[in-house]
Short mmCIF file of C-alpha atoms in Angstrom, two decimals:
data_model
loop_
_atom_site.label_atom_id
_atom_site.label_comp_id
_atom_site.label_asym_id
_atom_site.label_seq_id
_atom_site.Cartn_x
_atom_site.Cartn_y
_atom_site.Cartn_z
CA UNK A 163 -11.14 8.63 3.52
CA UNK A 164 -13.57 8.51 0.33
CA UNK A 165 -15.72 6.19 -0.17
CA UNK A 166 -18.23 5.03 -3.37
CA UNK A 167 -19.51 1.67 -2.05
CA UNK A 168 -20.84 -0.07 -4.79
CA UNK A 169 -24.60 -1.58 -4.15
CA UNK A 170 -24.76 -4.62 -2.10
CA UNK A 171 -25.76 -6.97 -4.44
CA UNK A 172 -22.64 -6.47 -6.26
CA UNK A 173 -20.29 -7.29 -3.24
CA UNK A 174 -19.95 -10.99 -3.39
CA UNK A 175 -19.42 -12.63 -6.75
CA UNK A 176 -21.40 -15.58 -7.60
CA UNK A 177 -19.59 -18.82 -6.27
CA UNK A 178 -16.87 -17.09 -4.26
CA UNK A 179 -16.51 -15.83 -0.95
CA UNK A 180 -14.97 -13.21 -1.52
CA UNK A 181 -15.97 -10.05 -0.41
CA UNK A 182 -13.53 -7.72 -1.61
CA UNK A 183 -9.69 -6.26 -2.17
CA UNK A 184 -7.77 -4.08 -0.31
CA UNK A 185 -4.70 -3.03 -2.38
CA UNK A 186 -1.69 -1.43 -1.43
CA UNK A 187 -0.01 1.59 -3.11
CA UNK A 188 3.53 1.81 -3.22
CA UNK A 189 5.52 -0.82 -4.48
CA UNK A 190 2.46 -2.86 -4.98
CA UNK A 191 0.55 -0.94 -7.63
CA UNK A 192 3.29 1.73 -8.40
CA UNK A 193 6.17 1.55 -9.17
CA UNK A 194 7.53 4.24 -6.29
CA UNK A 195 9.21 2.98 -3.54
CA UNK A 196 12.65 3.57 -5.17
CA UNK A 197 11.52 7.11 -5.08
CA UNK A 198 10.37 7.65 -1.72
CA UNK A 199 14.87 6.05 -0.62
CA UNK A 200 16.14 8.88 -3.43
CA UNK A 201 14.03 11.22 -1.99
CA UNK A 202 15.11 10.73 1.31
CA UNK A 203 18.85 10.61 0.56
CA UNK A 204 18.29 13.45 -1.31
CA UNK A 205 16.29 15.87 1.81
CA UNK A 206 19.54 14.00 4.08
CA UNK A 207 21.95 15.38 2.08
CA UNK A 208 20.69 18.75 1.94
CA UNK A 209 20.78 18.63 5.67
CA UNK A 210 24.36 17.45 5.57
CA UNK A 211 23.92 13.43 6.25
CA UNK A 212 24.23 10.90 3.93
CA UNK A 213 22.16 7.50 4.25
CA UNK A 214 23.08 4.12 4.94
CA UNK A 215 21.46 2.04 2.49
CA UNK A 216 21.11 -0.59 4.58
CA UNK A 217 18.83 1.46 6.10
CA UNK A 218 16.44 1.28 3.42
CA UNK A 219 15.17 -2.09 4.40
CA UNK A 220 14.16 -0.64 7.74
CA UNK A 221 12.27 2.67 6.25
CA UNK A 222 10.51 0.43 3.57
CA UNK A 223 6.92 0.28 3.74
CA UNK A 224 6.02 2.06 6.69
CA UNK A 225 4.53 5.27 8.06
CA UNK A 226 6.60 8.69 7.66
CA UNK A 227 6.46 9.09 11.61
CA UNK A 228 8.17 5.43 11.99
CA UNK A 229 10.58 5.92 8.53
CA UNK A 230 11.41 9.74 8.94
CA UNK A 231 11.60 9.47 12.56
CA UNK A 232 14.20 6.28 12.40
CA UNK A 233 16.24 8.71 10.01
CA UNK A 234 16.41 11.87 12.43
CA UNK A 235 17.56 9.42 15.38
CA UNK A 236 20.38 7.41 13.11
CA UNK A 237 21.72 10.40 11.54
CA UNK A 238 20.87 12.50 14.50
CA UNK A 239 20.08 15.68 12.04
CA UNK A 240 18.65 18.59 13.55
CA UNK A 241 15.46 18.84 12.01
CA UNK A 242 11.83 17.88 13.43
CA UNK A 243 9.54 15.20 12.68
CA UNK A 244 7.09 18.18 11.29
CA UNK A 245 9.88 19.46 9.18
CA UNK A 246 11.24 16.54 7.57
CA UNK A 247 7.88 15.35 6.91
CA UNK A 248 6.81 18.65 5.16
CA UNK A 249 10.57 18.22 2.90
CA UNK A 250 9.87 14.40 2.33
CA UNK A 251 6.03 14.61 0.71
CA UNK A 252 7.18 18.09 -1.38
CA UNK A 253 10.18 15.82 -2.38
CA UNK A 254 8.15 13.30 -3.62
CA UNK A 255 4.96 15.52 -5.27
CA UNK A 256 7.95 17.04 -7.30
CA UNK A 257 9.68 13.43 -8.40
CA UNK A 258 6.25 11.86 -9.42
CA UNK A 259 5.10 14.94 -12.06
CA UNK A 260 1.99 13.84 -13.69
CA UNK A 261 2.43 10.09 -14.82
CA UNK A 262 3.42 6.80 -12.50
CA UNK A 263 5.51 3.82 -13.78
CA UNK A 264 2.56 1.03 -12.73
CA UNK A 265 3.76 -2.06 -11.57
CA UNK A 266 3.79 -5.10 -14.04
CA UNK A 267 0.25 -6.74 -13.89
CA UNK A 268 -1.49 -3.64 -12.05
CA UNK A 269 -3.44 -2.00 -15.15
CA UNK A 270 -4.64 -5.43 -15.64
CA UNK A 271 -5.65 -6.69 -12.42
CA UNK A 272 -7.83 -3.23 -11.53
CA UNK A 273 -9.46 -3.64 -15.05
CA UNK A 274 -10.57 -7.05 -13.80
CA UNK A 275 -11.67 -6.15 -10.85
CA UNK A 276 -13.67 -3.17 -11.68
CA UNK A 277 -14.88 -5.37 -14.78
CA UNK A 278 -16.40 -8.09 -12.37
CA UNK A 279 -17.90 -5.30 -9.94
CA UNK A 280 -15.47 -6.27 -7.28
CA UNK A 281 -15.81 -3.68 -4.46
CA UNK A 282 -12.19 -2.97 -4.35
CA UNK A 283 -10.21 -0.41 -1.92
CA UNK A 284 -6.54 1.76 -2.08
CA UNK A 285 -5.20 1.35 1.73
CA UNK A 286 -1.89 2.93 2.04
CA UNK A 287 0.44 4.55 4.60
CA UNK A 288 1.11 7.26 2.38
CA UNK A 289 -0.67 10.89 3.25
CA UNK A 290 -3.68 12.00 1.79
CA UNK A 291 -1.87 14.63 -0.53
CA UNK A 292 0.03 11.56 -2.41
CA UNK A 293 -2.79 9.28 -2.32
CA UNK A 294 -4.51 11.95 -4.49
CA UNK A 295 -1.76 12.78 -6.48
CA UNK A 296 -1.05 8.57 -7.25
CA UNK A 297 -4.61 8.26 -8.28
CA UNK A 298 -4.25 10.49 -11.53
CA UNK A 299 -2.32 7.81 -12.57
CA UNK A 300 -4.21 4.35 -11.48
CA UNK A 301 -7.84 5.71 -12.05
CA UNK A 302 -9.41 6.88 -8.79
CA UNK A 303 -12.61 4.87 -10.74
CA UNK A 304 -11.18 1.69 -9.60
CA UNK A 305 -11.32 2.43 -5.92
CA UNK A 306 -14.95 2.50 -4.26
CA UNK A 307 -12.69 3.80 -1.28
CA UNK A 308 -9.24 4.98 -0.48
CA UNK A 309 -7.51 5.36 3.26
CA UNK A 310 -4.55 7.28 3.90
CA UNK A 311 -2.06 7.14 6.56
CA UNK A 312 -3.25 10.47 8.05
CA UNK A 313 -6.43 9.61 8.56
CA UNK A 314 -5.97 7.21 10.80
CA UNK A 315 -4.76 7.00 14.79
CA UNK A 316 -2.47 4.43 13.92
CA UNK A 317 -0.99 3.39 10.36
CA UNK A 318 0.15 0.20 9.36
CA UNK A 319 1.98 -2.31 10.92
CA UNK A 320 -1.20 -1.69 12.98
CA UNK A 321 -4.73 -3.38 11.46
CA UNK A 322 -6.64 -0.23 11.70
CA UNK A 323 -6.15 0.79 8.28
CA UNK A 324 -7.34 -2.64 6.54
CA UNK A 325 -10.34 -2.90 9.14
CA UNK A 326 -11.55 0.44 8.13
CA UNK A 327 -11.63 -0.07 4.81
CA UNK A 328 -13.20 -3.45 5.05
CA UNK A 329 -15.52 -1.97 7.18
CA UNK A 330 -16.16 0.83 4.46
CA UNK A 331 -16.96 -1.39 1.95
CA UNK A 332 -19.10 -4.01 4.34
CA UNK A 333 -16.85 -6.57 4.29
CA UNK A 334 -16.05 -9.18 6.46
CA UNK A 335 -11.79 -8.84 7.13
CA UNK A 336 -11.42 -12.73 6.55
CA UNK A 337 -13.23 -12.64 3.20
CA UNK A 338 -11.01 -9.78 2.38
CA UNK A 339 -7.79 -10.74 0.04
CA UNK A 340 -4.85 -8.17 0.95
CA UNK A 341 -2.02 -7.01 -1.77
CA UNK A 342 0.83 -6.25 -0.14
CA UNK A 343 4.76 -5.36 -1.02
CA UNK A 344 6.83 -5.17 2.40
CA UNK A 345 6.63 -6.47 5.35
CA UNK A 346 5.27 -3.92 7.56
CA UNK A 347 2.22 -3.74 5.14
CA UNK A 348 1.86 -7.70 5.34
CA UNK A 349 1.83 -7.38 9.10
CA UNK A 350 -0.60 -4.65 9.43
CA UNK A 351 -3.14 -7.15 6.84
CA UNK A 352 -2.74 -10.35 8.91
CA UNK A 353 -3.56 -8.37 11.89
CA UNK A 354 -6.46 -7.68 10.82
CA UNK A 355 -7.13 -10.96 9.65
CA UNK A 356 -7.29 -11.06 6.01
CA UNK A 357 -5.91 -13.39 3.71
CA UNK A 358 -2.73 -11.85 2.02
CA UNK A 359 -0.58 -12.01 -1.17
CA UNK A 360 2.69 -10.72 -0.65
CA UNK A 361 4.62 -9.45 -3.98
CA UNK A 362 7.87 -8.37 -2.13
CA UNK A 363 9.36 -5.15 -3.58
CA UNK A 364 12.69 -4.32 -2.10
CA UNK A 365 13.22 -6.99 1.43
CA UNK A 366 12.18 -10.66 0.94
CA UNK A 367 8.70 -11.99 2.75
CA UNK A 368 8.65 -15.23 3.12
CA UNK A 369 5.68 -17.48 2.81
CA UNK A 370 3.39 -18.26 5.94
CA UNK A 371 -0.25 -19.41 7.09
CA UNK A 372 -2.90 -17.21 5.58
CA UNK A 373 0.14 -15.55 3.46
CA UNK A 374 0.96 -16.19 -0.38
CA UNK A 375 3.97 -15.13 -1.95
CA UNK A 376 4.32 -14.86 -5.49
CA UNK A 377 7.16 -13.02 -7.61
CA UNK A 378 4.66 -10.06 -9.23
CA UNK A 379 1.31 -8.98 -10.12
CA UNK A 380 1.35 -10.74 -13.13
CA UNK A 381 0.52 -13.80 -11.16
CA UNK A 382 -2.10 -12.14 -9.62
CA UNK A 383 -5.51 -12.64 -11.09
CA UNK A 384 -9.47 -12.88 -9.71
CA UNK A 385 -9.34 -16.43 -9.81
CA UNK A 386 -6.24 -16.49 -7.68
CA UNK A 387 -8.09 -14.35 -5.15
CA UNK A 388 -10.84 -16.62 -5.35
CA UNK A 389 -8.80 -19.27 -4.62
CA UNK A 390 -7.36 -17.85 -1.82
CA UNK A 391 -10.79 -18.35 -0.17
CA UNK A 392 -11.64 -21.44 -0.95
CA UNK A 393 -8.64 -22.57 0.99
CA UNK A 394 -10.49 -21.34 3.94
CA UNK A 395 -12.95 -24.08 3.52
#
């Protein structure tokens, strides 16, 4: 985890409660969750298996031990966990080169955020190596801290990666606003009780307490997030 924490008076804007905004990577800021699927279909069929692409809804969004390991037991290949893991990130590193298609809206929304000295965080199940990697391409200056999926005990669905990084940046979870893409992500933000906005990528979420869905980022703006709290009231 890295962590800048911006000073404290800057943490909650004037009239708002919020506190701050814990963003998802994939699929949410980057356009890259089609490349994680062609990547796997692609390290599959080198093994000799092809994919089921309605599997894809099921691999979506989650941790490479839950997505990878779902994979070895449907196509029973004979590879580890360790292995296919080690195949899956190269595959990746190597599809991503230098440069990231962002996600409509993103470039926007983290210039208005770092603009209005919004302490602002990058939670994602993705490894460390990829976080990094991403960054190049969203500015790692728009993130006063970043958690990866390897650095902690238990990745998302599970609330321990959006509690940590409220914690990191002093923030109370239910004054944090949560961007999320899939499903598994949304889960692992409610958990920890934060208000989310869902921005569905490849499966449907539908709408529920303490959960907005809108169509893309481009709906997405710091008065929207304020809003979100207000609500609260």
């Amino acid at each position: 985890m890295t962590s800048t924490v911006p000073a404290l008076e800057t943490r909650t804007a004037e009239g708002s409660a919020l506190q701050a905004v814990l963003l998802d990577m994939d699929g949410t800021l980057v356009d890259t969750e089609g490349f994680w699927w062609d990547v796997e279909v692609e390290v599959f069929a080198a093994l000799g298996h092809t994919l089921d692409d309605s599997w894809r809804h099921v691999v979506v969004g989650g941790p490479m031990t839950r997505s990878a390991g779902f994979l070895i037991e449907a196509t029973g290949a004979d590879v580890t966990l360790a292995e296919i893991t080690v195949l899956l990130n190269r595959g990746f590193e190597e599809r991503i080169g230098s440069a990231l298609p962002l996600m409509p809206g993103a470039a926007r929304l983290l210039a208005e955020l770092a603009e209005h000295e919004i302490p602002t965080a990058l939670v994602s199940a993705s490894h460390r190596r990829i976080i990094d990697r991403v960054l190049t391409s969203l500015g790692p200056q728009h993130f006063a801290l970043t958690v990866a999926g390897d650095e902690v005990a238990r990745t998302k669905p599970h609330p321990d990666p959006y509690l940590l990084a409220a914690a990191g940046l002093g923030a109370d979870p239910a004054r944090c606003a949560v961007v999320e893409d899939t499903a598994t992500g949304v889960a692992a933000a409610e958990a920890a009780g934060c208000q989310v906005v869902a921005v569905p990528s490849v499966a449907p979420i539908a709408p529920a307490q303490r959960r907005t869905v809108v169509p893309s980022l481009e709906h997405v703006n710091l008065a929207f997030l304020r809003g979100l709290m207000t609500q609260m009231r």
